[in-house]
Amino acid sequence: MAVRVGVLGATGAVGQRLIQLLDPHPDFEIAALTASESSAGKSYREAAKWRVDSPIPEDVADITVTATDPDEVPNDVDLLFSSLPSSVGARVEPPFCEEGYVVSSNSSNSRMADDVPLVIPEVNADHLDLLEVQRDERGWDGALVKNPNCSTITFVPTLAALTQFGLEKVHVATLQAVSGAGYDGVTSMEIIDNAIPHIGSEEDKLETESRKLLGAFDGAEVDHHEMAVAASCNRIATLDGHLENVWVEAEEELTPDAAAEAMREYPSLDLRSSPDPLIHVFDEPDRPQPRLDRTLGDGMAVSAGGFRESTFGLQYNCLSHNTIRGAAGASVLNGELLVENGYL
Amino acid sequence: MAVRVGVLGATGAVGQRLIQLLDPHPDFEIAALTASESSAGKSYREAAKWRVDSPIPEDVADITVTATDPDEVPNDVDLLFSSLPSSVGARVEPPFCEEGYVVSSNSSNSRMADDVPLVIPEVNADHLDLLEVQRDERGWDGALVKNPNCSTITFVPTLAALTQFGLEKVHVATLQAVSGAGYDGVTSMEIIDNAIPHIGSEEDKLETESRKLLGAFDGAEVDHHEMAVAASCNRIATLDGHLENVWVEAEEELTPDAAAEAMREYPSLDLRSSPDPLIHVFDEPDRPQPRLDRTLGDGMAVSAGGFRESTFGLQYNCLSHNTIRGAAGASVLNGELLVENGYL
Amino acid sequence: MAVRVGVLGATGAVGQRLIQLLDPHPDFEIAALTASESSAGKSYREAAKWRVDSPIPEDVADITVTATDPDEVPNDVDLLFSSLPSSVGARVEPPFCEEGYVVSSNSSNSRMADDVPLVIPEVNADHLDLLEVQRDERGWDGALVKNPNCSTITFVPTLAALTQFGLEKVHVATLQAVSGAGYDGVTSMEIIDNAIPHIGSEEDKLETESRKLLGAFDGAEVDHHEMAVAASCNRIATLDGHLENVWVEAEEELTPDAAAEAMREYPSLDLRSSPDPLIHVFDEPDRPQPRLDRTLGDGMAVSAGGFRESTFGLQYNCLSHNTIRGAAGASVLNGELLVENGYL
Amino acid sequence: MAVRVGVLGATGAVGQRLIQLLDPHPDFEIAALTASESSAGKSYREAAKWRVDSPIPEDVADITVTATDPDEVPNDVDLLFSSLPSSVGARVEPPFCEEGYVVSSNSSNSRMADDVPLVIPEVNADHLDLLEVQRDERGWDGALVKNPNCSTITFVPTLAALTQFGLEKVHVATLQAVSGAGYDGVTSMEIIDNAIPHIGSEEDKLETESRKLLGAFDGAEVDHHEMAVAASCNRIATLDGHLENVWVEAEEELTPDAAAEAMREYPSLDLRSSPDPLIHVFDEPDRPQPRLDRTLGDGMAVSAGGFRESTFGLQYNCLSHNTIRGAAGASVLNGELLVENGYL
């Protein structure tokens, strides 16, 4: 029987991707859509300017959008997917959790809070039990789980495959797609025949979220990984797919072949949205490429290639689809994990 | 009185840029143009498919193109600018030098040879005297001087401003324009909505040429700089302008402010094509950007910005116009230095 | 039981699309692949530089490529799909037909020949019987059927829906995708931040092929439609999907609503690759758009919108996927029609 | 002695282009800059987010921006250049004219008003004297002159060269650059790998403004040209430069050669911003192209090419720089004409 779910912030770019993924999902049934006050009372068809690359699902189109308020969402909805601006998320997610809703959130607020699990299921599913601590401390019947930023999700699975070598230093340069900034985030005048070597506060997310994700959870708290990460972020004229150049220095010998092998063998999970393989490893030196490889595993796979010995340690490149694996799909996958682990 | 000059490989992309720069140059007069056998005997207008963003100079258009052979170039031409495929350059440049021509070359062959000066005038003009060694060893009346690869030229001037801090480790990720691959080098199907994380043998050029350029010349040989450089190269959908993300670790304290200041104060030269300032420093965190900043200093300036303290040392971004400062303009500037220093 | 088919010119851009469509096709089984002499003897994996947006089919990858010669193709292959340069097609297609092979060709040679059916099944399936005339005249056991040029296919189905109004004059301006020129046809330097108002001999194809397609076949010959067509063609920076602006002047009153209605009601066919609806009609004035609408009907639908009364008659816009509906899919669909009508 | 001028709407995209053109202009001196209330009191440097491709002029950067109100602009400013949203222009331009200011406006309001001259100096400078009628009717000491829409300016000069052949019918399809929609007008998600076949109310501007521009002025009113024009407008992924495909049917024989010749001979004017030649005619069939040809005549020339006999009359293509010749430069040129003709 399908779990009744809702989407907070359903009209935005990631909200639309969430609906695209949830509508055909056999385990979930969309039962509530929220947006800003100005959209409340309208049909979803009217409220959303639908821009995703498949037609708007007809049954969802007729749902009446409500305000993003616990009083407006039916009680028989158990699981909420949240993709709100972080300032809004910070304000409205806690009341939902207090009212008993379980929230799988893509919003950046609270990701680094000590009692909020930041989860990529294939990497650190065990962190989910931090929810016990969260419920204890906050007195919530509901729960709040976060997925990381899209640029973080791209390289962390590849690093997870390499932790066995003793990660010490990581440099990462990103070439990020315009969709990561939202539908109206980057104007055409800014990006045609151009690149922008700055994305506000993005470097910090890569540097800190990655260490929490790869940290050890002892049942009480997450001990962040001791590796040091330095990031530099660029926006380029691609629609979807974040490409990243990574350098890794490890305690133990880490050859290109050993790295590729470790990523090839890195396990997937038995969750519906978890692709197999999780990491698609290329032998060709010029792959992965955003347009060619972003839809691998229905947009949920990470890909890696270009492994070579660098002046300092190992160098390789990786890629993922930033609005599927990096945002909407990440939240859906966390939702599947929440169901699997009995948190609903 | 203008020096009579010739262009070897005049019909190619960089060859056309050379003509665009040399035609209005008050110190040079174009007197010879060479290309492949199939173009020999044609007017330059016929032989070149002119694609530069200014009309073909009328007087140059009527010059008859010859084969790239010392016997075909008039003896009263003293200085040759060469922009040939490296395999061709390796074959034909030495005979020209043997015949007494001075060659300022952009071709990649011989750049790392011990007795060939690799020069960016504002960085290591003193290396030019390696030509004495070259003439001694090779018995040439002429001379061969090289400028580095376009991606190398972009970051080396910024590093030159920082050598006083004791450079130890440098990581550099490049976002390179399609023109760097030549007019037909990158197809539209490859690059629209895409990026390619691989440019054959480019990383090696950045890593080795930079150390030669910043090395010390003692009158007999160049002692390459001891810093270690790791590069990762990407092709993106920009027309001109290579953007680079740089991380620097130095022996001494190197703050963002000190780095910006050192670059601002880094001197230009009193050569016609040397811009003042050499390095344009931006305070805005999102600059330099390829389309906005590549034409600073008529395409001969380097720009830098985004200075910040990174997890490891300093991080900043830099940019230059790859076919002007990075290729044709670099060769012309070396030609000016050769004249200034009496090598003709 | 599946028909055994071959692909002539299997390594090219359209050849790869053909394999992408034929491999999963339940009615066809790929049994032969041909290419130029230099590829003969290699596995398809080696011979083709696979660039389509899905992985190379494993079973096809191991097929040994032969030269494009009737002696090299097994006799038990009945149907050949041809996507050769027109000069090659003109030379090699007739010998195949003489040897008894039925050829469904996308190559532009012979499209306007009196005894060669030029067919879009949903528009003029009845023209296929021109093959009787062809076999009579040429003494072939095989047969040669052509699909039109990609830009022709885009607007002809929409005109077919309007013939009832008495078409008199048609103006069409095209905005064509780079893939239409083949993988290496348009360089990035040509098209980034640019458009090219010229595609060699393309206007003529739109103007003449459209009149043949809409002509009447009386069992002996095709009487070309008497409408007059004027075309102007542009290349723009889109990957796939030709967009066209059309003005139509008709004998009878032709309102925007009547035109939209006629297109909505225009019938599809009961062939596997014929989409339903054939023409997707948009109410939004700014649709169709290449990236959003090219994959409608798995790339086999035509879309139309922006219907409005113009200073002269009706104005609307239409679009189709140029390498699927406009090339590979068009040939496959003609292959289905050949099977259905008993020509194998 | 330089005329003191002001810019209404100085912070917008066209406002910035106006400043870029006016600052070095020897006949004009920038003495006032206005913008919305929220910018009033700030320095221009603070108020404008400068995005033009040359640095902000230092002396202009320090001017204090005022509200767009006649009381805020110094009385010794005689000439105002206006580039306001049309609704704002409709509200504020008349009070300025009433207060005695002469306004050269790029805003679309009032362009088709009977007593407002719509002028391209090289085409219909004589229409300027409609200002006598305007002053009579409105009792203004000042005056209001308009330049047409950017897409109109592109093709009208080429039509003006052909009026001698008796223009009857014109079809025009446009491929317009993103800058025409303002800096934030087109998002990157809308236009990368895409084209949009609709620009609100643009077709109407081409169809009506062209007939007014080519009309005859008898000293009292403008008799619009009797030709009929049908336009279809598209937005494509170019930064600057509107490209247009034009079909012309004329009363008299109009060959491609005669058309090219007429355009080559069409006269320029003796005004500082009027380029010579006005129309740059290409022999190459694939020119003009936006990126290659938009800066001809410092962005003030129109270019044309691809002349051929079409199924219906003549077909050719034309191009101009939409924010220079098509907007800011057009207003400046009208300002020069106003000075020349003694309207200040």
Short mmCIF file of N, CA and C in Angstrom, two decimals, chain C residues 168-175 188-198 203 207 228-240 243 245-247 249 285-292 294 308 310-312 315-317, chain D residues 168-175 188-198 203 207 228-240 243 245-247 249 285-292 294 308 310-312 315-317:
data_model
loop_
_atom_site.label_atom_id
_atom_site.label_comp_id
_atom_site.label_asym_id
_atom_site.label_seq_id
_atom_site.Cartn_x
_atom_site.Cartn_y
_atom_site.Cartn_z
N GLU C 168 -2.05 27.46 -51.69
CA GLU C 168 -1.56 28.21 -52.84
C GLU C 168 -0.10 28.65 -52.69
N LYS C 169 0.14 29.38 -51.61
CA LYS C 169 1.50 29.90 -51.41
C LYS C 169 1.98 29.57 -49.99
N VAL C 170 3.21 29.15 -49.90
CA VAL C 170 3.80 28.84 -48.61
C VAL C 170 5.18 29.51 -48.51
N HIS C 171 5.38 30.25 -47.44
CA HIS C 171 6.71 30.75 -47.10
C HIS C 171 7.16 30.00 -45.85
N VAL C 172 8.41 29.57 -45.82
CA VAL C 172 8.90 28.87 -44.62
C VAL C 172 10.33 29.31 -44.32
N ALA C 173 10.56 29.71 -43.07
CA ALA C 173 11.90 30.03 -42.59
C ALA C 173 12.26 28.98 -41.55
N THR C 174 13.44 28.39 -41.68
CA THR C 174 13.81 27.31 -40.77
C THR C 174 14.90 27.74 -39.79
N LEU C 175 14.84 27.19 -38.58
CA LEU C 175 15.89 27.34 -37.57
C LEU C 175 16.35 25.92 -37.26
N SER C 188 32.25 24.36 -33.33
CA SER C 188 31.79 25.21 -32.22
C SER C 188 32.11 26.67 -32.48
N MET C 189 33.23 26.95 -33.14
CA MET C 189 33.60 28.34 -33.44
C MET C 189 32.59 28.98 -34.39
N GLU C 190 31.94 28.18 -35.21
CA GLU C 190 30.97 28.72 -36.15
C GLU C 190 29.65 29.10 -35.48
N ILE C 191 29.28 28.41 -34.43
CA ILE C 191 27.88 28.51 -33.99
C ILE C 191 27.67 29.07 -32.59
N ILE C 192 28.68 29.06 -31.71
CA ILE C 192 28.47 29.63 -30.39
C ILE C 192 28.23 31.14 -30.55
N ASP C 193 27.19 31.65 -29.90
CA ASP C 193 26.83 33.08 -30.02
C ASP C 193 26.67 33.49 -31.48
N ASN C 194 26.09 32.61 -32.29
CA ASN C 194 25.99 32.91 -33.71
C ASN C 194 24.83 32.14 -34.36
N ALA C 195 24.51 32.51 -35.59
CA ALA C 195 23.56 31.80 -36.43
C ALA C 195 24.06 31.96 -37.86
N ILE C 196 23.76 30.98 -38.72
CA ILE C 196 24.25 31.00 -40.09
C ILE C 196 23.06 30.94 -41.04
N PRO C 197 22.84 32.01 -41.81
CA PRO C 197 21.62 32.08 -42.62
C PRO C 197 21.77 31.39 -43.97
N HIS C 198 22.33 30.22 -43.97
CA HIS C 198 22.56 29.54 -45.25
C HIS C 198 22.89 28.08 -44.99
N GLU C 203 17.17 25.01 -49.26
CA GLU C 203 15.92 25.66 -49.66
C GLU C 203 15.25 24.88 -50.79
N GLU C 207 11.42 23.24 -51.10
CA GLU C 207 10.52 23.76 -52.13
C GLU C 207 10.03 22.69 -53.10
N ALA C 228 3.00 26.86 -54.45
CA ALA C 228 4.37 27.38 -54.61
C ALA C 228 4.96 27.57 -53.22
N VAL C 229 6.21 27.17 -53.06
CA VAL C 229 6.86 27.20 -51.75
C VAL C 229 8.16 28.00 -51.85
N ALA C 230 8.36 28.91 -50.90
CA ALA C 230 9.61 29.66 -50.83
C ALA C 230 10.22 29.42 -49.46
N ALA C 231 11.46 28.97 -49.43
CA ALA C 231 12.10 28.62 -48.16
C ALA C 231 13.35 29.46 -47.92
N SER C 232 13.65 29.66 -46.64
CA SER C 232 14.89 30.32 -46.24
C SER C 232 15.40 29.56 -45.03
N CYS C 233 16.67 29.14 -45.06
CA CYS C 233 17.15 28.20 -44.04
C CYS C 233 18.28 28.79 -43.20
N ASN C 234 18.21 28.54 -41.90
CA ASN C 234 19.20 29.02 -40.96
C ASN C 234 19.68 27.90 -40.06
N ARG C 235 20.95 27.93 -39.73
CA ARG C 235 21.50 27.01 -38.74
C ARG C 235 21.64 27.76 -37.43
N ILE C 236 21.15 27.18 -36.34
CA ILE C 236 21.30 27.82 -35.03
C ILE C 236 21.91 26.85 -34.03
N ALA C 237 22.20 27.35 -32.84
CA ALA C 237 22.92 26.57 -31.83
C ALA C 237 22.01 25.67 -31.01
N THR C 238 21.23 24.84 -31.68
CA THR C 238 20.47 23.79 -31.00
C THR C 238 21.06 22.45 -31.43
N LEU C 239 20.96 21.47 -30.56
CA LEU C 239 21.53 20.15 -30.85
C LEU C 239 20.61 19.35 -31.77
N ASP C 240 19.34 19.28 -31.44
CA ASP C 240 18.37 18.51 -32.21
C ASP C 240 17.07 19.28 -32.27
N LEU C 243 13.06 23.84 -36.06
CA LEU C 243 11.91 24.71 -35.83
C LEU C 243 11.65 25.49 -37.11
N ASN C 245 9.07 28.50 -39.13
CA ASN C 245 8.00 29.50 -39.19
C ASN C 245 7.34 29.36 -40.56
N VAL C 246 6.04 29.18 -40.57
CA VAL C 246 5.33 28.94 -41.83
C VAL C 246 4.23 29.97 -42.05
N TRP C 247 4.15 30.49 -43.27
CA TRP C 247 3.00 31.31 -43.69
C TRP C 247 2.29 30.55 -44.81
N GLU C 249 -0.94 30.74 -47.60
CA GLU C 249 -2.08 31.39 -48.24
C GLU C 249 -2.87 30.31 -48.96
N PRO C 285 1.33 30.26 -27.12
CA PRO C 285 1.86 30.95 -28.31
C PRO C 285 3.35 30.74 -28.51
N ASP C 286 4.07 30.35 -27.46
CA ASP C 286 5.54 30.25 -27.58
C ASP C 286 6.03 28.81 -27.76
N ARG C 287 5.15 27.94 -28.14
CA ARG C 287 5.53 26.55 -28.42
C ARG C 287 5.18 26.22 -29.86
N PRO C 288 5.79 25.22 -30.48
CA PRO C 288 6.80 24.32 -29.91
C PRO C 288 8.17 24.98 -29.81
N GLN C 289 8.99 24.43 -28.93
CA GLN C 289 10.38 24.83 -28.78
C GLN C 289 11.26 23.58 -28.91
N PRO C 290 12.43 23.73 -29.55
CA PRO C 290 13.24 22.54 -29.83
C PRO C 290 13.52 21.66 -28.62
N ARG C 291 14.09 22.24 -27.57
CA ARG C 291 14.51 21.36 -26.48
C ARG C 291 13.33 20.77 -25.73
N LEU C 292 12.26 21.52 -25.62
CA LEU C 292 11.11 21.04 -24.85
C LEU C 292 10.26 20.03 -25.61
N ARG C 294 11.03 18.31 -28.86
CA ARG C 294 11.54 17.44 -29.93
C ARG C 294 11.34 15.97 -29.65
N ARG C 308 -1.81 32.09 -35.88
CA ARG C 308 -2.39 33.42 -35.85
C ARG C 308 -2.63 33.92 -37.28
N SER C 310 -2.13 36.23 -40.13
CA SER C 310 -1.02 37.08 -40.53
C SER C 310 -1.50 38.11 -41.54
N THR C 311 -0.65 39.06 -41.87
CA THR C 311 -0.96 40.02 -42.92
C THR C 311 -1.33 39.29 -44.21
N PHE C 312 -0.63 38.19 -44.45
CA PHE C 312 -0.95 37.36 -45.61
C PHE C 312 -1.30 35.97 -45.11
N GLN C 315 -0.30 32.19 -40.18
CA GLN C 315 1.08 31.98 -39.74
C GLN C 315 1.07 31.00 -38.58
N TYR C 316 2.01 30.05 -38.58
CA TYR C 316 2.18 29.14 -37.45
C TYR C 316 3.61 28.64 -37.43
N ASN C 317 3.96 27.90 -36.39
CA ASN C 317 5.30 27.35 -36.25
C ASN C 317 5.21 25.85 -36.07
N GLU D 168 5.77 45.93 -52.60
CA GLU D 168 4.37 45.51 -52.42
C GLU D 168 4.17 44.62 -51.20
N LYS D 169 4.90 43.51 -51.19
CA LYS D 169 4.73 42.56 -50.10
C LYS D 169 6.08 42.21 -49.49
N VAL D 170 6.11 42.15 -48.18
CA VAL D 170 7.34 41.78 -47.47
C VAL D 170 7.00 40.73 -46.41
N HIS D 171 7.74 39.63 -46.45
CA HIS D 171 7.71 38.65 -45.36
C HIS D 171 9.05 38.76 -44.64
N VAL D 172 9.03 38.72 -43.33
CA VAL D 172 10.29 38.77 -42.58
C VAL D 172 10.23 37.82 -41.38
N ALA D 173 11.25 36.98 -41.27
CA ALA D 173 11.40 36.10 -40.09
C ALA D 173 12.65 36.54 -39.36
N THR D 174 12.54 36.73 -38.05
CA THR D 174 13.68 37.25 -37.30
C THR D 174 14.29 36.19 -36.40
N LEU D 175 15.59 36.28 -36.22
CA LEU D 175 16.35 35.46 -35.26
C LEU D 175 17.02 36.45 -34.32
N SER D 188 18.86 31.47 -18.75
CA SER D 188 19.70 30.48 -19.44
C SER D 188 18.95 29.18 -19.65
N MET D 189 18.09 28.80 -18.70
CA MET D 189 17.32 27.56 -18.85
C MET D 189 16.37 27.65 -20.05
N GLU D 190 15.95 28.83 -20.40
CA GLU D 190 15.04 28.99 -21.53
C GLU D 190 15.74 28.83 -22.87
N ILE D 191 17.00 29.20 -22.96
CA ILE D 191 17.57 29.39 -24.30
C ILE D 191 18.75 28.48 -24.65
N ILE D 192 19.42 27.88 -23.68
CA ILE D 192 20.52 26.97 -24.03
C ILE D 192 19.93 25.77 -24.78
N ASP D 193 20.52 25.42 -25.91
CA ASP D 193 20.02 24.31 -26.74
C ASP D 193 18.54 24.52 -27.09
N ASN D 194 18.14 25.75 -27.34
CA ASN D 194 16.72 26.02 -27.59
C ASN D 194 16.53 27.28 -28.42
N ALA D 195 15.31 27.48 -28.89
CA ALA D 195 14.89 28.71 -29.57
C ALA D 195 13.43 28.90 -29.20
N ILE D 196 12.97 30.16 -29.17
CA ILE D 196 11.60 30.46 -28.75
C ILE D 196 10.92 31.22 -29.89
N PRO D 197 9.88 30.60 -30.49
CA PRO D 197 9.28 31.22 -31.68
C PRO D 197 8.21 32.26 -31.35
N HIS D 198 8.49 33.12 -30.41
CA HIS D 198 7.48 34.08 -30.01
C HIS D 198 8.13 35.19 -29.19
N GLU D 203 5.95 41.19 -33.63
CA GLU D 203 5.55 41.15 -35.04
C GLU D 203 4.83 42.44 -35.43
N GLU D 207 5.63 45.22 -38.46
CA GLU D 207 4.64 45.39 -39.52
C GLU D 207 4.14 46.82 -39.64
N ALA D 228 2.61 45.84 -47.72
CA ALA D 228 2.09 45.01 -46.64
C ALA D 228 3.23 44.17 -46.10
N VAL D 229 3.34 44.06 -44.78
CA VAL D 229 4.45 43.36 -44.13
C VAL D 229 3.91 42.29 -43.20
N ALA D 230 4.49 41.09 -43.29
CA ALA D 230 4.14 40.01 -42.37
C ALA D 230 5.40 39.55 -41.68
N ALA D 231 5.39 39.54 -40.35
CA ALA D 231 6.59 39.20 -39.59
C ALA D 231 6.36 37.99 -38.71
N SER D 232 7.45 37.28 -38.46
CA SER D 232 7.44 36.17 -37.51
C SER D 232 8.74 36.25 -36.73
N CYS D 233 8.65 36.23 -35.39
CA CYS D 233 9.82 36.55 -34.58
C CYS D 233 10.27 35.39 -33.70
N ASN D 234 11.55 35.18 -33.63
CA ASN D 234 12.15 34.10 -32.85
C ASN D 234 13.28 34.64 -31.98
N ARG D 235 13.38 34.09 -30.79
CA ARG D 235 14.53 34.39 -29.92
C ARG D 235 15.51 33.22 -30.01
N ILE D 236 16.77 33.52 -30.24
CA ILE D 236 17.77 32.45 -30.28
C ILE D 236 18.92 32.76 -29.32
N ALA D 237 19.85 31.82 -29.19
CA ALA D 237 20.92 31.94 -28.20
C ALA D 237 22.12 32.74 -28.72
N THR D 238 21.85 33.95 -29.20
CA THR D 238 22.94 34.87 -29.52
C THR D 238 22.88 36.03 -28.53
N LEU D 239 24.02 36.62 -28.24
CA LEU D 239 24.08 37.71 -27.28
C LEU D 239 23.61 39.02 -27.88
N ASP D 240 24.12 39.37 -29.03
CA ASP D 240 23.78 40.63 -29.69
C ASP D 240 23.68 40.38 -31.19
N LEU D 243 19.28 38.92 -36.66
CA LEU D 243 19.40 38.44 -38.03
C LEU D 243 18.00 38.28 -38.59
N ASN D 245 15.54 37.14 -42.11
CA ASN D 245 15.32 36.61 -43.47
C ASN D 245 14.19 37.41 -44.08
N VAL D 246 14.41 37.99 -45.25
CA VAL D 246 13.42 38.87 -45.86
C VAL D 246 13.06 38.39 -47.27
N TRP D 247 11.77 38.37 -47.56
CA TRP D 247 11.29 38.16 -48.93
C TRP D 247 10.59 39.44 -49.38
N GLU D 249 8.41 41.26 -52.56
CA GLU D 249 7.75 41.27 -53.87
C GLU D 249 7.53 42.73 -54.26
N PRO D 285 27.36 33.84 -49.61
CA PRO D 285 25.95 33.48 -49.38
C PRO D 285 25.60 33.27 -47.92
N ASP D 286 26.61 33.02 -47.07
CA ASP D 286 26.32 32.68 -45.66
C ASP D 286 26.53 33.86 -44.72
N ARG D 287 26.56 35.04 -45.25
CA ARG D 287 26.69 36.24 -44.42
C ARG D 287 25.50 37.15 -44.68
N PRO D 288 25.15 38.06 -43.78
CA PRO D 288 25.80 38.35 -42.51
C PRO D 288 25.50 37.29 -41.45
N GLN D 289 26.38 37.23 -40.46
CA GLN D 289 26.18 36.37 -39.29
C GLN D 289 26.31 37.24 -38.04
N PRO D 290 25.50 36.96 -37.01
CA PRO D 290 25.49 37.86 -35.84
C PRO D 290 26.85 38.13 -35.23
N ARG D 291 27.59 37.07 -34.89
CA ARG D 291 28.82 37.33 -34.14
C ARG D 291 29.89 37.97 -35.02
N LEU D 292 29.91 37.61 -36.27
CA LEU D 292 30.96 38.12 -37.16
C LEU D 292 30.69 39.55 -37.62
N ARG D 294 28.07 41.96 -36.42
CA ARG D 294 27.27 42.94 -35.68
C ARG D 294 28.03 44.21 -35.34
N ARG D 308 19.08 36.27 -53.49
CA ARG D 308 18.76 35.26 -54.49
C ARG D 308 17.31 35.42 -54.94
N SER D 310 13.82 34.21 -55.33
CA SER D 310 13.02 33.24 -54.60
C SER D 310 11.82 32.84 -55.44
N THR D 311 11.10 31.83 -54.97
CA THR D 311 9.86 31.45 -55.63
C THR D 311 8.94 32.66 -55.77
N PHE D 312 8.93 33.49 -54.76
CA PHE D 312 8.16 34.74 -54.80
C PHE D 312 9.14 35.89 -54.63
N GLN D 315 14.79 37.19 -52.23
CA GLN D 315 15.06 36.80 -50.85
C GLN D 315 16.45 37.27 -50.47
N TYR D 316 16.60 37.80 -49.26
CA TYR D 316 17.94 38.15 -48.75
C TYR D 316 17.88 38.15 -47.23
N ASN D 317 19.05 38.31 -46.62
CA ASN D 317 19.15 38.34 -45.17
C ASN D 317 19.81 39.63 -44.72
#
